[in-house]
Amino acid sequence: MKNTSLLLSLLALGFSMAQAAQVYTITLTSAERFTDCTVIYKSSSTTKFRGKDKAGKTVTREIPTGNIIMMREVVKDEPEPEQKDEAPSTPAPAAAETNADATPAAQTPAGAPAAEGEQKAEPIADGNIAQRAGEEKAKDATLRLREKLTNMETLMSKISKPSRALQSQVSQVKRRVTSQLEDMDKKALEVARLQEEFNKAGAADFTFDKVSVEQRDQFMRDGEAAYKAMRIDMKEKKGRRKVAGLDKFEIMRERYQGIPEYKQAYEWYVKTLYALQKKWTAMHNKEENARKRLPADKKSLRQRQDNAEYENIAAKLKEDGDDIATVWFTPPARNLKMLSISVNKVKDAIRRNEDRPLDDEVGTVPSLITQFWDNMDKVRMSMVTGDLEAAEKQLRENGAYPIIMRLKNYILPNEYRTPIVEQYKATQKEIQTRMRGYNNLKRSLERATASLDRVTASAEAQIDSATAAVQKELDSDVGDNTMEVEQPKAEAAPAPEQPAAEQK
């Protein structure tokens, strides 16, 4: 483990010196792929690079950093076949070892660990770099043992006449460790695989599929359209158009009080009510005075005509799904009944709206929706770059969301609110799913690493112990007289003919 940490530290140091000459293959979330890329500049939000597209044409692109799902470094000076020339002096027992040792430490492209460290400031999901880091750790475990075995055998060969006890110890250690190397290779490759998956875990594209970018301001656009239509009618001098404007305001009252224009619409509404009250009252008084001069039979006839005209208009409105008792209509100038109804209706509307305070939430929806989606975009960026803890925190701290949830339906109708709620919950679920996968991989990686560390530490201790014994005997070796020099030490032994080293 210490050797692995030292190796990664050295590679991180080399990254800063090699960065300027790096060439990448870049893959985007849209599946576009660019080769022979050089990075012009890169920040946490934007990356600009120059490279070749699918057609081989050199292009320059400036994109959001989060749109990069893989940024693989290309090492042109070190072709792959040459990487397999270096091999441990001890023969590799299995094909798995060849895979683990395929990229020797000296040939690891400078910058792999540094790229992992960079992800805190400028995170980019680079599975290739993560894979090299995992392979280095996995390979280091068994390569170190093979090097130690080689060193032990080299020292052993320097002893002119090793004792039988030493020969037996070295032979047993070599046999045990060598028999375990194949299993260690498998464990090492499993660590490398899990390390690669772990570094990629969570770092994937995410799309808001419940509400598209174009639909985010749908409420504002619909509300503004209703306001403009209402205002056009209310500006008209004709009473019929003004009445149509009143109906359009009722739509705004029921659905679009959340837009800032509603305050101006309300003022226009009250102003129009007063104008119509004045006009209809004058019409009513004129007709009422005219009828006072009519004979009784003509008055009765006009009343029957008024009722028939009223019923006829009511029937037409009913066919359109409206109720004459609630909708606004333009009363005929000679229909006293409809004039009376309209005057009473406009007076009642003025009474209900005059000095009536508006809700505090009136006009607040656009800013709330903007805040909501600004936060969601940050959440998505954290998800794309694999920072799931930040994504979860950002989503939880989206202050606009609970306010949107509490808004009354006439401030923000459910047809606009429901997709927002669904998108929030879908994002929350995706983060939780990715975090579960991330944590499961983390536990699996920790278990596999601990298992590899245990078996390699045990084997390493055996080799170190045997190597120390070899070194000790080598230090006292005097060529062909080794046994004679050690003979006095064996005087107390029951079998003096055995070598002193064996008695020990």
mmCIF file of C-alpha atoms in Angstrom, residues 145-437:
data_model
loop_
_atom_site.group_PDB
_atom_site.id
_atom_site.type_symbol
_atom_site.label_atom_id
_atom_site.label_comp_id
_atom_site.label_asym_id
_atom_site.label_seq_id
_atom_site.Cartn_x
_atom_site.Cartn_y
_atom_site.Cartn_z
ATOM 1 C CA LEU A 145 6.309 -9.923 -4.680
ATOM 2 C CA ARG A 146 7.944 -11.197 -7.860
ATOM 3 C CA GLU A 147 10.717 -8.661 -7.516
ATOM 4 C CA LYS A 148 11.286 -9.720 -3.920
ATOM 5 C CA LEU A 149 11.390 -13.398 -4.943
ATOM 6 C CA THR A 150 13.945 -12.550 -7.613
ATOM 7 C CA ASN A 151 16.024 -10.603 -5.119
ATOM 8 C CA MET A 152 15.872 -13.481 -2.627
ATOM 9 C CA GLU A 153 17.041 -15.990 -5.261
ATOM 10 C CA THR A 154 19.802 -13.641 -6.397
ATOM 11 C CA LEU A 155 21.133 -13.366 -2.855
ATOM 12 C CA MET A 156 20.801 -17.120 -2.394
ATOM 13 C CA SER A 157 22.915 -17.769 -5.493
ATOM 14 C CA LYS A 158 25.744 -15.748 -3.972
ATOM 15 C CA ILE A 159 26.154 -18.133 -1.036
ATOM 16 C CA SER A 160 28.815 -20.685 -1.914
ATOM 17 C CA LYS A 161 27.394 -23.490 0.230
ATOM 18 C CA PRO A 162 23.970 -22.635 1.752
ATOM 19 C CA SER A 163 22.814 -24.666 4.735
ATOM 20 C CA ARG A 164 20.118 -27.279 4.307
ATOM 21 C CA ALA A 165 17.863 -25.401 6.712
ATOM 22 C CA LEU A 166 18.161 -22.216 4.630
ATOM 23 C CA GLN A 167 17.587 -24.128 1.401
ATOM 24 C CA SER A 168 14.460 -25.684 2.870
ATOM 25 C CA GLN A 169 13.139 -22.320 4.147
ATOM 26 C CA VAL A 170 13.750 -20.555 0.823
ATOM 27 C CA SER A 171 12.276 -23.441 -1.152
ATOM 28 C CA GLN A 172 9.128 -23.548 0.968
ATOM 29 C CA VAL A 173 8.607 -19.785 0.797
ATOM 30 C CA LYS A 174 9.129 -19.755 -2.955
ATOM 31 C CA ARG A 175 6.743 -22.684 -3.450
ATOM 32 C CA ARG A 176 4.028 -21.210 -1.226
ATOM 33 C CA VAL A 177 4.234 -17.690 -2.676
ATOM 34 C CA THR A 178 4.468 -18.898 -6.263
ATOM 35 C CA SER A 179 1.394 -21.101 -5.789
ATOM 36 C CA GLN A 180 -0.483 -18.085 -4.424
ATOM 37 C CA LEU A 181 0.525 -15.683 -7.184
ATOM 38 C CA GLU A 182 -2.177 -16.800 -9.612
ATOM 39 C CA ASP A 183 -4.884 -16.130 -7.009
ATOM 40 C CA MET A 184 -3.234 -12.807 -6.175
ATOM 41 C CA ASP A 185 -3.263 -11.895 -9.863
ATOM 42 C CA LYS A 186 -7.009 -12.527 -9.975
ATOM 43 C CA LYS A 187 -7.560 -10.449 -6.862
ATOM 44 C CA ALA A 188 -5.392 -7.687 -8.289
ATOM 45 C CA LEU A 189 -7.334 -7.613 -11.548
ATOM 46 C CA GLU A 190 -10.602 -7.565 -9.616
ATOM 47 C CA VAL A 191 -9.348 -4.531 -7.689
ATOM 48 C CA ALA A 192 -8.426 -2.879 -10.992
ATOM 49 C CA ARG A 193 -11.862 -3.584 -12.447
ATOM 50 C CA LEU A 194 -13.685 -2.291 -9.379
ATOM 51 C CA GLN A 195 -11.410 0.739 -9.262
ATOM 52 C CA GLU A 196 -12.354 1.576 -12.849
ATOM 53 C CA GLU A 197 -16.077 1.163 -12.182
ATOM 54 C CA PHE A 198 -15.820 3.127 -8.944
ATOM 55 C CA ASN A 199 -14.178 6.096 -10.646
ATOM 56 C CA LYS A 200 -16.909 6.126 -13.279
ATOM 57 C CA ALA A 201 -19.772 5.570 -10.815
ATOM 58 C CA GLY A 202 -22.277 8.406 -10.790
ATOM 59 C CA ALA A 203 -20.526 10.370 -13.534
ATOM 60 C CA ALA A 204 -23.064 10.059 -16.349
ATOM 61 C CA ASP A 205 -25.292 12.351 -18.336
ATOM 62 C CA PHE A 206 -28.729 13.239 -17.044
ATOM 63 C CA THR A 207 -31.593 14.846 -18.947
ATOM 64 C CA PHE A 208 -34.647 16.606 -17.586
ATOM 65 C CA ASP A 209 -37.275 14.534 -19.370
ATOM 66 C CA LYS A 210 -40.370 15.784 -17.544
ATOM 67 C CA VAL A 211 -39.894 19.440 -18.473
ATOM 68 C CA SER A 212 -37.838 20.414 -21.515
ATOM 69 C CA VAL A 213 -35.795 23.616 -21.665
ATOM 70 C CA GLU A 214 -38.405 25.123 -23.990
ATOM 71 C CA GLN A 215 -41.212 24.305 -21.547
ATOM 72 C CA ARG A 216 -39.626 25.920 -18.503
ATOM 73 C CA ASP A 217 -41.204 29.336 -19.175
ATOM 74 C CA GLN A 218 -44.480 27.991 -20.587
ATOM 75 C CA PHE A 219 -46.496 29.475 -17.706
ATOM 76 C CA MET A 220 -45.016 32.934 -18.250
ATOM 77 C CA ARG A 221 -45.624 32.816 -22.000
ATOM 78 C CA ASP A 222 -49.233 31.689 -21.604
ATOM 79 C CA GLY A 223 -49.895 34.299 -18.920
ATOM 80 C CA GLU A 224 -48.380 37.116 -20.962
ATOM 81 C CA ALA A 225 -50.445 36.076 -23.995
ATOM 82 C CA ALA A 226 -53.636 36.194 -21.894
ATOM 83 C CA TYR A 227 -52.667 39.635 -20.562
ATOM 84 C CA LYS A 228 -52.004 41.068 -24.008
ATOM 85 C CA ALA A 229 -55.302 39.735 -25.364
ATOM 86 C CA MET A 230 -57.183 41.225 -22.412
ATOM 87 C CA ARG A 231 -55.530 44.610 -22.735
ATOM 88 C CA ILE A 232 -56.207 44.839 -26.483
ATOM 89 C CA ASP A 233 -59.924 44.345 -25.840
ATOM 90 C CA MET A 234 -60.074 46.723 -22.901
ATOM 91 C CA LYS A 235 -58.386 49.499 -24.898
ATOM 92 C CA GLU A 236 -61.172 49.396 -27.485
ATOM 93 C CA LYS A 237 -63.895 52.032 -27.294
ATOM 94 C CA LYS A 238 -66.631 49.616 -28.320
ATOM 95 C CA GLY A 239 -68.489 48.198 -25.360
ATOM 96 C CA ARG A 240 -68.547 44.701 -26.855
ATOM 97 C CA ARG A 241 -64.746 44.536 -26.986
ATOM 98 C CA LYS A 242 -64.453 45.896 -23.465
ATOM 99 C CA VAL A 243 -66.796 43.174 -22.229
ATOM 100 C CA ALA A 244 -64.664 40.562 -23.986
ATOM 101 C CA GLY A 245 -61.699 41.994 -22.091
ATOM 102 C CA LEU A 246 -63.540 41.405 -18.809
ATOM 103 C CA ASP A 247 -63.941 37.719 -19.681
ATOM 104 C CA LYS A 248 -60.249 37.460 -20.505
ATOM 105 C CA PHE A 249 -59.408 39.000 -17.145
ATOM 106 C CA GLU A 250 -61.524 36.357 -15.415
ATOM 107 C CA ILE A 251 -59.270 33.775 -17.076
ATOM 108 C CA MET A 252 -56.242 35.584 -15.670
ATOM 109 C CA ARG A 253 -57.866 35.758 -12.231
ATOM 110 C CA GLU A 254 -58.364 31.987 -12.246
ATOM 111 C CA ARG A 255 -54.987 30.955 -13.722
ATOM 112 C CA TYR A 256 -52.330 33.626 -14.086
ATOM 113 C CA GLN A 257 -52.155 35.715 -10.935
ATOM 114 C CA GLY A 258 -48.575 34.518 -10.642
ATOM 115 C CA ILE A 259 -47.276 36.696 -13.494
ATOM 116 C CA PRO A 260 -46.087 40.275 -12.773
ATOM 117 C CA GLU A 261 -48.486 41.670 -15.406
ATOM 118 C CA TYR A 262 -51.460 40.596 -13.312
ATOM 119 C CA LYS A 263 -51.193 43.760 -11.193
ATOM 120 C CA GLN A 264 -51.533 45.933 -14.308
ATOM 121 C CA ALA A 265 -54.321 43.679 -15.583
ATOM 122 C CA TYR A 266 -56.184 44.137 -12.316
ATOM 123 C CA GLU A 267 -55.915 47.914 -12.579
ATOM 124 C CA TRP A 268 -57.234 47.795 -16.155
ATOM 125 C CA TYR A 269 -60.056 45.540 -15.007
ATOM 126 C CA VAL A 270 -61.233 47.903 -12.257
ATOM 127 C CA LYS A 271 -60.881 50.888 -14.590
ATOM 128 C CA THR A 272 -62.990 49.128 -17.221
ATOM 129 C CA LEU A 273 -65.647 48.213 -14.672
ATOM 130 C CA TYR A 274 -66.135 51.876 -13.779
ATOM 131 C CA ALA A 275 -66.312 52.842 -17.463
ATOM 132 C CA LEU A 276 -68.937 50.211 -18.216
ATOM 133 C CA GLN A 277 -70.904 51.069 -15.100
ATOM 134 C CA LYS A 278 -71.149 54.664 -16.243
ATOM 135 C CA LYS A 279 -72.142 53.701 -19.781
ATOM 136 C CA TRP A 280 -74.683 51.001 -18.870
ATOM 137 C CA THR A 281 -76.254 53.085 -16.112
ATOM 138 C CA ALA A 282 -76.822 55.896 -18.608
ATOM 139 C CA MET A 283 -78.323 53.442 -21.108
ATOM 140 C CA HIS A 284 -80.554 51.915 -18.425
ATOM 141 C CA ASN A 285 -81.828 55.263 -17.209
ATOM 142 C CA LYS A 286 -82.562 56.401 -20.751
ATOM 143 C CA GLU A 287 -84.562 53.272 -21.570
ATOM 144 C CA GLU A 288 -86.359 53.326 -18.241
ATOM 145 C CA ASN A 289 -87.453 56.941 -18.765
ATOM 146 C CA ALA A 290 -88.631 56.128 -22.290
ATOM 147 C CA ARG A 291 -90.804 53.283 -21.073
ATOM 148 C CA LYS A 292 -92.478 55.419 -18.456
ATOM 149 C CA ARG A 293 -94.164 57.308 -21.282
ATOM 150 C CA LEU A 294 -95.517 54.144 -22.973
ATOM 151 C CA PRO A 295 -99.063 52.866 -22.558
ATOM 152 C CA ALA A 296 -99.524 49.805 -20.365
ATOM 153 C CA ASP A 297 -100.058 47.392 -23.262
ATOM 154 C CA LYS A 298 -96.847 48.518 -25.012
ATOM 155 C CA LYS A 299 -94.912 48.282 -21.747
ATOM 156 C CA SER A 300 -96.148 44.719 -21.367
ATOM 157 C CA LEU A 301 -95.179 43.931 -24.983
ATOM 158 C CA ARG A 302 -91.669 45.337 -24.491
ATOM 159 C CA GLN A 303 -91.210 43.280 -21.332
ATOM 160 C CA ARG A 304 -92.156 40.091 -23.209
ATOM 161 C CA GLN A 305 -89.718 41.035 -25.950
ATOM 162 C CA ASP A 306 -86.995 41.668 -23.344
ATOM 163 C CA ASN A 307 -87.550 38.253 -21.794
ATOM 164 C CA ALA A 308 -87.553 36.480 -25.173
ATOM 165 C CA GLU A 309 -84.297 38.198 -26.211
ATOM 166 C CA TYR A 310 -82.734 37.340 -22.849
ATOM 167 C CA GLU A 311 -83.716 33.665 -23.146
ATOM 168 C CA ASN A 312 -82.406 33.524 -26.706
ATOM 169 C CA ILE A 313 -78.981 34.895 -25.681
ATOM 170 C CA ALA A 314 -78.897 32.602 -22.626
ATOM 171 C CA ALA A 315 -79.530 29.566 -24.875
ATOM 172 C CA LYS A 316 -76.714 30.514 -27.231
ATOM 173 C CA LEU A 317 -74.323 30.992 -24.344
ATOM 174 C CA LYS A 318 -75.331 27.635 -22.931
ATOM 175 C CA GLU A 319 -74.518 25.974 -26.254
ATOM 176 C CA ASP A 320 -71.007 27.418 -25.902
ATOM 177 C CA GLY A 321 -70.739 26.063 -22.355
ATOM 178 C CA ASP A 322 -71.275 29.418 -20.622
ATOM 179 C CA ASP A 323 -73.806 30.569 -18.062
ATOM 180 C CA ILE A 324 -75.443 33.957 -18.652
ATOM 181 C CA ALA A 325 -75.593 34.470 -14.904
ATOM 182 C CA THR A 326 -71.784 34.436 -14.578
ATOM 183 C CA VAL A 327 -70.280 35.554 -17.897
ATOM 184 C CA TRP A 328 -70.020 39.098 -19.097
ATOM 185 C CA PHE A 329 -72.169 40.121 -22.060
ATOM 186 C CA THR A 330 -73.047 43.364 -23.839
ATOM 187 C CA PRO A 331 -76.653 44.333 -23.066
ATOM 188 C CA PRO A 332 -78.793 45.578 -25.973
ATOM 189 C CA ALA A 333 -79.556 49.296 -25.686
ATOM 190 C CA ARG A 334 -83.379 48.726 -25.748
ATOM 191 C CA ASN A 335 -83.500 45.640 -23.466
ATOM 192 C CA LEU A 336 -84.270 46.993 -20.002
ATOM 193 C CA LYS A 337 -84.013 43.580 -18.343
ATOM 194 C CA MET A 338 -80.521 42.888 -19.634
ATOM 195 C CA LEU A 339 -79.443 46.466 -18.882
ATOM 196 C CA SER A 340 -80.607 46.060 -15.275
ATOM 197 C CA ILE A 341 -78.760 42.729 -14.942
ATOM 198 C CA SER A 342 -75.555 44.202 -16.417
ATOM 199 C CA VAL A 343 -75.647 47.330 -14.213
ATOM 200 C CA ASN A 344 -76.197 45.263 -11.079
ATOM 201 C CA LYS A 345 -73.439 42.879 -12.123
ATOM 202 C CA VAL A 346 -70.857 45.600 -12.742
ATOM 203 C CA LYS A 347 -71.754 47.323 -9.447
ATOM 204 C CA ASP A 348 -71.281 44.020 -7.607
ATOM 205 C CA ALA A 349 -67.912 43.434 -9.313
ATOM 206 C CA ILE A 350 -66.711 46.916 -8.297
ATOM 207 C CA ARG A 351 -67.842 46.327 -4.724
ATOM 208 C CA ARG A 352 -65.985 43.004 -4.552
ATOM 209 C CA ASN A 353 -62.759 44.327 -6.087
ATOM 210 C CA GLU A 354 -62.558 47.839 -4.735
ATOM 211 C CA ASP A 355 -59.766 48.197 -2.144
ATOM 212 C CA ARG A 356 -59.284 44.439 -2.162
ATOM 213 C CA PRO A 357 -55.594 43.612 -1.451
ATOM 214 C CA LEU A 358 -53.845 41.201 -3.773
ATOM 215 C CA ASP A 359 -52.123 38.068 -2.505
ATOM 216 C CA ASP A 360 -48.454 38.395 -1.626
ATOM 217 C CA GLU A 361 -47.617 35.680 -4.176
ATOM 218 C CA VAL A 362 -49.067 37.697 -7.088
ATOM 219 C CA GLY A 363 -46.357 38.200 -9.721
ATOM 220 C CA THR A 364 -43.744 36.015 -7.972
ATOM 221 C CA VAL A 365 -43.931 32.867 -10.101
ATOM 222 C CA PRO A 366 -41.421 33.793 -12.876
ATOM 223 C CA SER A 367 -38.630 34.505 -10.385
ATOM 224 C CA LEU A 368 -39.448 31.340 -8.416
ATOM 225 C CA ILE A 369 -39.358 29.197 -11.563
ATOM 226 C CA THR A 370 -36.075 30.810 -12.641
ATOM 227 C CA GLN A 371 -34.547 30.115 -9.211
ATOM 228 C CA PHE A 372 -35.833 26.549 -9.325
ATOM 229 C CA TRP A 373 -34.283 25.765 -12.707
ATOM 230 C CA ASP A 374 -31.015 27.557 -11.928
ATOM 231 C CA ASN A 375 -30.659 25.217 -8.977
ATOM 232 C CA MET A 376 -31.682 22.174 -11.022
ATOM 233 C CA ASP A 377 -29.050 22.996 -13.646
ATOM 234 C CA LYS A 378 -26.414 23.042 -10.884
ATOM 235 C CA VAL A 379 -27.736 19.708 -9.613
ATOM 236 C CA ARG A 380 -27.469 18.230 -13.102
ATOM 237 C CA MET A 381 -23.891 19.497 -13.507
ATOM 238 C CA SER A 382 -22.914 17.847 -10.221
ATOM 239 C CA MET A 383 -24.561 14.613 -11.360
ATOM 240 C CA VAL A 384 -22.819 14.661 -14.736
ATOM 241 C CA THR A 385 -19.430 15.139 -13.084
ATOM 242 C CA GLY A 386 -20.079 12.466 -10.460
ATOM 243 C CA ASP A 387 -20.288 14.713 -7.386
ATOM 244 C CA LEU A 388 -23.413 13.047 -6.045
ATOM 245 C CA GLU A 389 -23.112 14.408 -2.517
ATOM 246 C CA ALA A 390 -23.087 17.956 -3.874
ATOM 247 C CA ALA A 391 -26.030 17.135 -6.166
ATOM 248 C CA GLU A 392 -28.058 15.764 -3.261
ATOM 249 C CA LYS A 393 -27.294 18.805 -1.105
ATOM 250 C CA GLN A 394 -28.099 21.267 -3.897
ATOM 251 C CA LEU A 395 -31.391 19.541 -4.592
ATOM 252 C CA ARG A 396 -32.298 19.506 -0.907
ATOM 253 C CA GLU A 397 -31.480 23.220 -0.582
ATOM 254 C CA ASN A 398 -33.602 24.276 -3.569
ATOM 255 C CA GLY A 399 -35.526 26.956 -1.675
ATOM 256 C CA ALA A 400 -37.895 27.717 -4.551
ATOM 257 C CA TYR A 401 -39.324 24.186 -4.648
ATOM 258 C CA PRO A 402 -41.285 24.162 -1.349
ATOM 259 C CA ILE A 403 -42.660 27.630 -2.134
ATOM 260 C CA ILE A 404 -43.855 26.450 -5.558
ATOM 261 C CA MET A 405 -45.508 23.468 -3.874
ATOM 262 C CA ARG A 406 -47.524 25.762 -1.563
ATOM 263 C CA LEU A 407 -48.760 28.202 -4.215
ATOM 264 C CA LYS A 408 -52.522 28.427 -4.696
ATOM 265 C CA ASN A 409 -53.921 27.098 -7.937
ATOM 266 C CA TYR A 410 -54.928 30.559 -9.185
ATOM 267 C CA ILE A 411 -51.301 31.687 -8.677
ATOM 268 C CA LEU A 412 -49.804 28.633 -10.451
ATOM 269 C CA PRO A 413 -52.209 26.031 -11.894
ATOM 270 C CA ASN A 414 -51.467 22.354 -11.366
ATOM 271 C CA GLU A 415 -50.917 21.756 -15.064
ATOM 272 C CA TYR A 416 -47.742 23.854 -14.771
ATOM 273 C CA ARG A 417 -46.807 22.771 -11.241
ATOM 274 C CA THR A 418 -47.165 18.985 -11.680
ATOM 275 C CA PRO A 419 -44.342 18.570 -14.274
ATOM 276 C CA ILE A 420 -42.022 20.585 -11.992
ATOM 277 C CA VAL A 421 -42.829 18.307 -9.043
ATOM 278 C CA GLU A 422 -42.377 15.203 -11.193
ATOM 279 C CA GLN A 423 -39.006 16.429 -12.460
ATOM 280 C CA TYR A 424 -37.808 17.207 -8.938
ATOM 281 C CA LYS A 425 -38.790 13.746 -7.686
ATOM 282 C CA ALA A 426 -37.302 12.008 -10.735
ATOM 283 C CA THR A 427 -34.005 13.820 -10.180
ATOM 284 C CA GLN A 428 -34.071 12.946 -6.487
ATOM 285 C CA LYS A 429 -34.697 9.275 -7.308
ATOM 286 C CA GLU A 430 -31.867 9.194 -9.868
ATOM 287 C CA ILE A 431 -29.405 10.694 -7.368
ATOM 288 C CA GLN A 432 -30.408 8.105 -4.757
ATOM 289 C CA THR A 433 -30.054 5.291 -7.286
ATOM 290 C CA ARG A 434 -26.602 6.484 -8.329
ATOM 291 C CA MET A 435 -25.509 6.919 -4.719
ATOM 292 C CA ARG A 436 -26.596 3.364 -3.878
ATOM 293 C CA GLY A 437 -24.590 2.053 -6.817
#
